[in-house]
Amino acid sequence: MACSHLQANMAGLPIHTTVLRLGYRVGRDPRITTHLGLVARALGADAFLVAGDKDLGLFKTLTQVGDAFGGEMHVDHVASPTAWVKEFISAGEGDGPSGIAVHLTMYGEDYREVAQKLPRDKPVVVIVGGPKVPQSIYRMSQFNVAVGNQPHSEVAALALLLDRLQDGSWVDQKFEGARLEIIPNADGKTVIDRSDGEGEGEE
Ligand code: SAM
């Protein structure tokens, strides 16, 4: 699996960060799960995996964003998430250290404390729950992590955790191979479109 963000991850994310979304439902969850994928990508994750219903349209949307804005986040469906997490904890990515499972749940321990003690030299999977999270996920995860102990949004929980792990440095990461690059602008939109050579456009 390509590690497109290795340089950025050295600023704070583990050597390889995967986000796993449990219990995806085609009829109900496409929008919020697309947002999870977009947050995973923008905040430096290397892979976004979805368990539950298989939805190729969801992966197409995320791949199209990657084609336009760069980076190489891997996206895939996982048929048996519990078995996948178990294998990840024992074997990691298969050719390196064993993995760490970090499960986001409002019942967990304070994410600020976990961010300080989470190993950065092992691959990590951040598990985001769905309608019903199996007890085995709570038990097998090395960290059950709460972003505050109130119920809120999985998108917010993921973003705050990933941000905390790297002290906000994800904002400065470069996305290799981007066709479109947005230049910060206090007034209007400035976009460089590299498919037009080096042309700068304004909307
Ligand atoms: N039961 C709801 C449903 O029917 O879709 C989903 C519950 S919740 C919005 C979904 C996920 O958001 C949880 O499993 C957890 O991963 C994450 N989440 C929500 N609040 C959280 C918090 N305070 N801390 C960490 N994760 C949280």
PDB file of C-alpha atoms and ligand atoms in Angstrom:
ATOM      1  CA  MET A   1       0.000   0.000   0.000  1.00  0.00           C
ATOM      2  CA  ALA A   2       1.489   3.363  -1.006  1.00  0.00           C
ATOM      3  CA  CYS A   3       2.427   5.665   1.853  1.00  0.00           C
ATOM      4  CA  SER A   4       1.849   8.943   0.098  1.00  0.00           C
ATOM      5  CA  HIS A   5       1.989  11.119   3.175  1.00  0.00           C
ATOM      6  CA  LEU A   6       5.101   9.715   4.821  1.00  0.00           C
ATOM      7  CA  GLN A   7       6.819  13.101   5.076  1.00  0.00           C
ATOM      8  CA  ALA A   8       3.726  14.798   6.451  1.00  0.00           C
ATOM      9  CA  ASN A   9       3.065  11.918   8.834  1.00  0.00           C
ATOM     10  CA  MET A  10       6.476  12.323  10.378  1.00  0.00           C
ATOM     11  CA  ALA A  11       5.148  15.569  11.817  1.00  0.00           C
ATOM     12  CA  GLY A  12       2.849  13.630  14.128  1.00  0.00           C
ATOM     13  CA  LEU A  13       0.697  10.957  12.534  1.00  0.00           C
ATOM     14  CA  PRO A  14       1.809   7.344  12.876  1.00  0.00           C
ATOM     15  CA  ILE A  15       3.936   5.901  10.038  1.00  0.00           C
ATOM     16  CA  HIS A  16       0.804   4.635   8.336  1.00  0.00           C
ATOM     17  CA  THR A  17      -2.711   5.740   9.281  1.00  0.00           C
ATOM     18  CA  THR A  18      -5.830   3.937   8.115  1.00  0.00           C
ATOM     19  CA  VAL A  19      -9.389   5.047   8.851  1.00  0.00           C
ATOM     20  CA  LEU A  20     -11.964   2.219   9.012  1.00  0.00           C
ATOM     21  CA  ARG A  21     -15.673   3.073   8.904  1.00  0.00           C
ATOM     22  CA  LEU A  22     -17.952   0.350  10.332  1.00  0.00           C
ATOM     23  CA  GLY A  23     -21.554  -0.462   9.384  1.00  0.00           C
ATOM     24  CA  TYR A  24     -21.998   1.610   6.219  1.00  0.00           C
ATOM     25  CA  ARG A  25     -25.569   1.633   4.849  1.00  0.00           C
ATOM     26  CA  VAL A  26     -26.063   2.555   1.184  1.00  0.00           C
ATOM     27  CA  GLY A  27     -29.479   4.128   1.673  1.00  0.00           C
ATOM     28  CA  ARG A  28     -28.581   6.300   4.696  1.00  0.00           C
ATOM     29  CA  ASP A  29     -24.880   6.996   5.045  1.00  0.00           C
ATOM     30  CA  PRO A  30     -23.309   8.084   1.721  1.00  0.00           C
ATOM     31  CA  ARG A  31     -23.011  11.774   2.554  1.00  0.00           C
ATOM     32  CA  ILE A  32     -21.548  11.444   6.028  1.00  0.00           C
ATOM     33  CA  THR A  33     -19.259   8.608   4.952  1.00  0.00           C
ATOM     34  CA  THR A  34     -18.015  10.654   1.996  1.00  0.00           C
ATOM     35  CA  HIS A  35     -17.253  13.414   4.510  1.00  0.00           C
ATOM     36  CA  LEU A  36     -15.332  10.930   6.664  1.00  0.00           C
ATOM     37  CA  GLY A  37     -13.274   9.958   3.620  1.00  0.00           C
ATOM     38  CA  LEU A  38     -12.627  13.591   2.713  1.00  0.00           C
ATOM     39  CA  VAL A  39     -11.518  14.371   6.266  1.00  0.00           C
ATOM     40  CA  ALA A  40      -9.303  11.274   6.351  1.00  0.00           C
ATOM     41  CA  ARG A  41      -7.632  12.379   3.109  1.00  0.00           C
ATOM     42  CA  ALA A  42      -7.261  16.069   3.976  1.00  0.00           C
ATOM     43  CA  LEU A  43      -5.868  15.335   7.423  1.00  0.00           C
ATOM     44  CA  GLY A  44      -3.202  12.954   6.146  1.00  0.00           C
ATOM     45  CA  ALA A  45      -4.559   9.386   6.385  1.00  0.00           C
ATOM     46  CA  ASP A  46      -3.043   6.899   3.945  1.00  0.00           C
ATOM     47  CA  ALA A  47      -6.080   4.654   3.582  1.00  0.00           C
ATOM     48  CA  PHE A  48      -9.862   4.807   4.021  1.00  0.00           C
ATOM     49  CA  LEU A  49     -11.694   1.504   4.398  1.00  0.00           C
ATOM     50  CA  VAL A  50     -15.447   0.983   4.588  1.00  0.00           C
ATOM     51  CA  ALA A  51     -17.222  -2.033   6.115  1.00  0.00           C
ATOM     52  CA  GLY A  52     -20.910  -2.763   5.601  1.00  0.00           C
ATOM     53  CA  ASP A  53     -22.603  -2.249   2.264  1.00  0.00           C
ATOM     54  CA  LYS A  54     -20.298  -2.096  -0.765  1.00  0.00           C
ATOM     55  CA  ASP A  55     -20.766   1.198  -2.638  1.00  0.00           C
ATOM     56  CA  LEU A  56     -18.512   1.763  -5.630  1.00  0.00           C
ATOM     57  CA  GLY A  57     -20.029   5.247  -6.130  1.00  0.00           C
ATOM     58  CA  LEU A  58     -18.622   6.337  -2.773  1.00  0.00           C
ATOM     59  CA  PHE A  59     -15.120   5.217  -3.750  1.00  0.00           C
ATOM     60  CA  LYS A  60     -15.462   6.894  -7.155  1.00  0.00           C
ATOM     61  CA  THR A  61     -16.256  10.244  -5.504  1.00  0.00           C
ATOM     62  CA  LEU A  62     -13.210  10.004  -3.232  1.00  0.00           C
ATOM     63  CA  THR A  63     -10.969   8.899  -6.103  1.00  0.00           C
ATOM     64  CA  GLN A  64     -12.144  11.845  -8.208  1.00  0.00           C
ATOM     65  CA  VAL A  65     -11.216  14.261  -5.409  1.00  0.00           C
ATOM     66  CA  GLY A  66      -7.787  12.622  -5.240  1.00  0.00           C
ATOM     67  CA  ASP A  67      -7.373  12.895  -9.028  1.00  0.00           C
ATOM     68  CA  ALA A  68      -8.091  16.633  -8.867  1.00  0.00           C
ATOM     69  CA  PHE A  69      -6.364  17.607  -5.636  1.00  0.00           C
ATOM     70  CA  GLY A  70      -3.545  15.047  -5.464  1.00  0.00           C
ATOM     71  CA  GLY A  71      -2.288  12.495  -2.962  1.00  0.00           C
ATOM     72  CA  GLU A  72      -2.716   8.739  -3.028  1.00  0.00           C
ATOM     73  CA  MET A  73      -5.134   7.739  -0.287  1.00  0.00           C
ATOM     74  CA  HIS A  74      -6.080   4.109  -0.804  1.00  0.00           C
ATOM     75  CA  VAL A  75      -9.838   3.365  -0.622  1.00  0.00           C
ATOM     76  CA  ASP A  76     -11.390  -0.074  -0.280  1.00  0.00           C
ATOM     77  CA  HIS A  77     -14.242  -2.194   1.065  1.00  0.00           C
ATOM     78  CA  VAL A  78     -13.699  -4.589   3.981  1.00  0.00           C
ATOM     79  CA  ALA A  79     -16.010  -7.620   4.114  1.00  0.00           C
ATOM     80  CA  SER A  80     -15.172  -8.776   7.672  1.00  0.00           C
ATOM     81  CA  PRO A  81     -14.066  -5.772   9.756  1.00  0.00           C
ATOM     82  CA  THR A  82     -13.575  -7.672  13.031  1.00  0.00           C
ATOM     83  CA  ALA A  83     -11.321 -10.217  11.326  1.00  0.00           C
ATOM     84  CA  TRP A  84      -9.521  -7.374   9.510  1.00  0.00           C
ATOM     85  CA  VAL A  85      -8.816  -5.485  12.768  1.00  0.00           C
ATOM     86  CA  LYS A  86      -7.653  -8.687  14.491  1.00  0.00           C
ATOM     87  CA  GLU A  87      -5.216  -9.400  11.664  1.00  0.00           C
ATOM     88  CA  PHE A  88      -4.026  -5.750  11.629  1.00  0.00           C
ATOM     89  CA  ILE A  89      -3.293  -5.840  15.380  1.00  0.00           C
ATOM     90  CA  SER A  90      -1.213  -8.988  15.070  1.00  0.00           C
ATOM     91  CA  ALA A  91       0.502  -8.390  11.722  1.00  0.00           C
ATOM     92  CA  GLY A  92       0.204  -4.665  10.944  1.00  0.00           C
ATOM     93  CA  GLU A  93       0.611  -4.025   7.248  1.00  0.00           C
ATOM     94  CA  GLY A  94       2.155  -7.480   6.827  1.00  0.00           C
ATOM     95  CA  ASP A  95       5.752  -6.411   6.208  1.00  0.00           C
ATOM     96  CA  GLY A  96       6.500  -4.303   9.298  1.00  0.00           C
ATOM     97  CA  PRO A  97       5.516  -3.760  12.922  1.00  0.00           C
ATOM     98  CA  SER A  98       2.232  -4.945  14.424  1.00  0.00           C
ATOM     99  CA  GLY A  99      -0.689  -2.510  14.329  1.00  0.00           C
ATOM    100  CA  ILE A 100      -2.527  -0.356  16.862  1.00  0.00           C
ATOM    101  CA  ALA A 101      -6.334  -0.101  16.806  1.00  0.00           C
ATOM    102  CA  VAL A 102      -7.804   3.194  18.020  1.00  0.00           C
ATOM    103  CA  HIS A 103     -11.585   3.042  18.351  1.00  0.00           C
ATOM    104  CA  LEU A 104     -13.495   6.339  18.489  1.00  0.00           C
ATOM    105  CA  THR A 105     -16.284   6.134  21.070  1.00  0.00           C
ATOM    106  CA  MET A 106     -17.778   8.663  23.455  1.00  0.00           C
ATOM    107  CA  TYR A 107     -17.289   6.078  26.244  1.00  0.00           C
ATOM    108  CA  GLY A 108     -13.512   6.012  25.822  1.00  0.00           C
ATOM    109  CA  GLU A 109     -10.579   7.823  27.438  1.00  0.00           C
ATOM    110  CA  ASP A 110      -9.660  11.419  26.758  1.00  0.00           C
ATOM    111  CA  TYR A 111      -8.231  11.858  23.230  1.00  0.00           C
ATOM    112  CA  ARG A 112      -5.778  14.469  24.481  1.00  0.00           C
ATOM    113  CA  GLU A 113      -4.123  11.859  26.714  1.00  0.00           C
ATOM    114  CA  VAL A 114      -4.180   9.186  24.003  1.00  0.00           C
ATOM    115  CA  ALA A 115      -2.559  11.607  21.540  1.00  0.00           C
ATOM    116  CA  GLN A 116       0.414  11.902  23.899  1.00  0.00           C
ATOM    117  CA  LYS A 117       0.979   8.186  24.372  1.00  0.00           C
ATOM    118  CA  LEU A 118       0.023   6.760  20.964  1.00  0.00           C
ATOM    119  CA  PRO A 119       3.079   5.121  19.313  1.00  0.00           C
ATOM    120  CA  ARG A 120       4.064   6.825  16.040  1.00  0.00           C
ATOM    121  CA  ASP A 121       6.372   4.018  14.926  1.00  0.00           C
ATOM    122  CA  LYS A 122       3.578   1.513  14.320  1.00  0.00           C
ATOM    123  CA  PRO A 123       0.734   1.575  11.791  1.00  0.00           C
ATOM    124  CA  VAL A 124      -2.558   2.735  13.278  1.00  0.00           C
ATOM    125  CA  VAL A 125      -6.167   2.128  12.310  1.00  0.00           C
ATOM    126  CA  VAL A 126      -8.700   4.667  13.552  1.00  0.00           C
ATOM    127  CA  ILE A 127     -12.066   2.869  13.791  1.00  0.00           C
ATOM    128  CA  VAL A 128     -15.226   4.940  13.379  1.00  0.00           C
ATOM    129  CA  GLY A 129     -18.449   3.311  14.560  1.00  0.00           C
ATOM    130  CA  GLY A 130     -21.773   2.916  12.807  1.00  0.00           C
ATOM    131  CA  PRO A 131     -25.258   2.050  14.059  1.00  0.00           C
ATOM    132  CA  LYS A 132     -24.068  -0.783  16.322  1.00  0.00           C
ATOM    133  CA  VAL A 133     -20.444  -1.433  17.182  1.00  0.00           C
ATOM    134  CA  PRO A 134     -19.643  -5.062  18.142  1.00  0.00           C
ATOM    135  CA  GLN A 135     -18.306  -5.541  21.686  1.00  0.00           C
ATOM    136  CA  SER A 136     -15.295  -7.301  20.181  1.00  0.00           C
ATOM    137  CA  ILE A 137     -14.141  -3.960  18.681  1.00  0.00           C
ATOM    138  CA  TYR A 138     -14.124  -2.369  22.167  1.00  0.00           C
ATOM    139  CA  ARG A 139     -12.240  -5.341  23.572  1.00  0.00           C
ATOM    140  CA  MET A 140      -9.608  -5.793  20.892  1.00  0.00           C
ATOM    141  CA  SER A 141      -8.794  -2.088  20.371  1.00  0.00           C
ATOM    142  CA  GLN A 142      -5.692  -1.011  22.309  1.00  0.00           C
ATOM    143  CA  PHE A 143      -7.295   2.431  22.717  1.00  0.00           C
ATOM    144  CA  ASN A 144     -10.981   3.333  23.082  1.00  0.00           C
ATOM    145  CA  VAL A 145     -10.894   7.081  22.610  1.00  0.00           C
ATOM    146  CA  ALA A 146     -13.435   9.793  23.382  1.00  0.00           C
ATOM    147  CA  VAL A 147     -13.400  13.248  21.889  1.00  0.00           C
ATOM    148  CA  GLY A 148     -15.340  14.614  24.805  1.00  0.00           C
ATOM    149  CA  ASN A 149     -17.849  12.283  26.500  1.00  0.00           C
ATOM    150  CA  GLN A 150     -20.919  13.614  24.692  1.00  0.00           C
ATOM    151  CA  PRO A 151     -22.465  12.046  21.592  1.00  0.00           C
ATOM    152  CA  HIS A 152     -21.728  14.128  18.490  1.00  0.00           C
ATOM    153  CA  SER A 153     -20.537  13.549  14.958  1.00  0.00           C
ATOM    154  CA  GLU A 154     -18.117  10.886  13.726  1.00  0.00           C
ATOM    155  CA  VAL A 155     -16.765  13.445  11.259  1.00  0.00           C
ATOM    156  CA  ALA A 156     -15.968  15.896  14.059  1.00  0.00           C
ATOM    157  CA  ALA A 157     -14.470  13.146  16.247  1.00  0.00           C
ATOM    158  CA  LEU A 158     -12.190  11.948  13.422  1.00  0.00           C
ATOM    159  CA  ALA A 159     -11.081  15.449  12.494  1.00  0.00           C
ATOM    160  CA  LEU A 160     -10.295  16.483  16.054  1.00  0.00           C
ATOM    161  CA  LEU A 161      -8.326  13.297  16.764  1.00  0.00           C
ATOM    162  CA  LEU A 162      -6.245  13.495  13.567  1.00  0.00           C
ATOM    163  CA  ASP A 163      -5.605  17.196  14.138  1.00  0.00           C
ATOM    164  CA  ARG A 164      -4.508  16.610  17.722  1.00  0.00           C
ATOM    165  CA  LEU A 165      -2.099  13.831  16.736  1.00  0.00           C
ATOM    166  CA  GLN A 166      -0.166  16.237  14.501  1.00  0.00           C
ATOM    167  CA  ASP A 167      -0.758  19.571  16.254  1.00  0.00           C
ATOM    168  CA  GLY A 168      -2.427  21.008  13.169  1.00  0.00           C
ATOM    169  CA  SER A 169       0.568  20.453  10.863  1.00  0.00           C
ATOM    170  CA  TRP A 170      -1.621  18.628   8.294  1.00  0.00           C
ATOM    171  CA  VAL A 171      -2.608  22.076   6.990  1.00  0.00           C
ATOM    172  CA  ASP A 172       0.880  22.523   5.515  1.00  0.00           C
ATOM    173  CA  GLN A 173       1.159  19.115   3.814  1.00  0.00           C
ATOM    174  CA  LYS A 174       1.681  18.970   0.052  1.00  0.00           C
ATOM    175  CA  PHE A 175      -0.425  16.625  -2.079  1.00  0.00           C
ATOM    176  CA  GLU A 176       1.693  15.044  -4.811  1.00  0.00           C
ATOM    177  CA  GLY A 177       0.369  15.146  -8.361  1.00  0.00           C
ATOM    178  CA  ALA A 178      -2.398  17.689  -7.744  1.00  0.00           C
ATOM    179  CA  ARG A 179      -4.097  19.006 -10.865  1.00  0.00           C
ATOM    180  CA  LEU A 180      -5.835  21.763  -8.931  1.00  0.00           C
ATOM    181  CA  GLU A 181      -4.214  23.853  -6.221  1.00  0.00           C
ATOM    182  CA  ILE A 182      -6.039  26.477  -4.229  1.00  0.00           C
ATOM    183  CA  ILE A 183      -4.123  29.575  -3.281  1.00  0.00           C
ATOM    184  CA  PRO A 184      -5.389  31.159  -0.048  1.00  0.00           C
ATOM    185  CA  ASN A 185      -7.217  34.342  -0.861  1.00  0.00           C
ATOM    186  CA  ALA A 186      -8.962  36.790   1.459  1.00  0.00           C
ATOM    187  CA  ASP A 187     -11.204  37.997  -1.332  1.00  0.00           C
ATOM    188  CA  GLY A 188     -12.349  35.673  -4.153  1.00  0.00           C
ATOM    189  CA  LYS A 189     -11.116  32.291  -5.375  1.00  0.00           C
ATOM    190  CA  THR A 190      -7.675  31.632  -6.814  1.00  0.00           C
ATOM    191  CA  VAL A 191      -7.102  28.181  -8.303  1.00  0.00           C
ATOM    192  CA  ILE A 192      -4.093  26.918 -10.234  1.00  0.00           C
ATOM    193  CA  ASP A 193      -5.173  24.379 -12.852  1.00  0.00           C
ATOM    194  CA  ARG A 194      -2.101  22.415 -13.944  1.00  0.00           C
ATOM    195  CA  SER A 195      -3.947  20.727 -16.780  1.00  0.00           C
ATOM    196  CA  ASP A 196      -3.799  24.156 -18.481  1.00  0.00           C
ATOM    197  CA  GLY A 197      -0.015  24.285 -18.114  1.00  0.00           C
ATOM    198  CA  GLU A 198       0.842  26.529 -15.160  1.00  0.00           C
ATOM    199  CA  GLY A 199      -2.158  28.793 -15.642  1.00  0.00           C
ATOM    200  CA  GLU A 200      -3.677  30.596 -12.705  1.00  0.00           C
ATOM    201  CA  GLY A 201      -7.420  31.100 -12.792  1.00  0.00           C
ATOM    202  CA  GLU A 202      -9.733  33.227 -10.758  1.00  0.00           C
ATOM    203  CA  GLU A 203     -13.452  32.730 -10.220  1.00  0.00           C
TER     204      GLU A 203
HETATM  205  N1  SAM B   1     -26.149   5.311  16.431  1.00  0.00           N
HETATM  206  C1  SAM B   1     -25.908   6.250  15.389  1.00  0.00           C
HETATM  207  C2  SAM B   1     -26.559   5.838  14.101  1.00  0.00           C
HETATM  208  O1  SAM B   1     -27.646   5.335  14.121  1.00  0.00           O
HETATM  209  O2  SAM B   1     -26.015   6.030  13.000  1.00  0.00           O
HETATM  210  C3  SAM B   1     -24.416   6.521  15.206  1.00  0.00           C
HETATM  211  C4  SAM B   1     -23.772   6.963  16.484  1.00  0.00           C
HETATM  212  S1  SAM B   1     -22.386   8.005  16.377  1.00  0.00           S
HETATM  213  C5  SAM B   1     -22.809   9.463  15.510  1.00  0.00           C
HETATM  214  C6  SAM B   1     -21.322   7.196  15.271  1.00  0.00           C
HETATM  215  C7  SAM B   1     -19.879   7.222  15.693  1.00  0.00           C
HETATM  216  O3  SAM B   1     -19.432   8.550  15.941  1.00  0.00           O
HETATM  217  C8  SAM B   1     -19.536   6.477  16.977  1.00  0.00           C
HETATM  218  O4  SAM B   1     -19.527   5.086  16.833  1.00  0.00           O
HETATM  219  C9  SAM B   1     -18.147   7.031  17.238  1.00  0.00           C
HETATM  220  O5  SAM B   1     -17.171   6.391  16.459  1.00  0.00           O
HETATM  221  C10 SAM B   1     -18.288   8.495  16.781  1.00  0.00           C
HETATM  222  N2  SAM B   1     -18.498   9.418  17.906  1.00  0.00           N
HETATM  223  C11 SAM B   1     -19.604  10.096  18.225  1.00  0.00           C
HETATM  224  N3  SAM B   1     -19.399  10.853  19.311  1.00  0.00           N
HETATM  225  C12 SAM B   1     -18.129  10.651  19.705  1.00  0.00           C
HETATM  226  C13 SAM B   1     -17.315  11.142  20.775  1.00  0.00           C
HETATM  227  N4  SAM B   1     -17.791  12.008  21.676  1.00  0.00           N
HETATM  228  N5  SAM B   1     -16.060  10.699  20.871  1.00  0.00           N
HETATM  229  C14 SAM B   1     -15.560   9.811  19.968  1.00  0.00           C
HETATM  230  N6  SAM B   1     -16.274   9.323  18.939  1.00  0.00           N
HETATM  231  C15 SAM B   1     -17.544   9.728  18.815  1.00  0.00           C
END
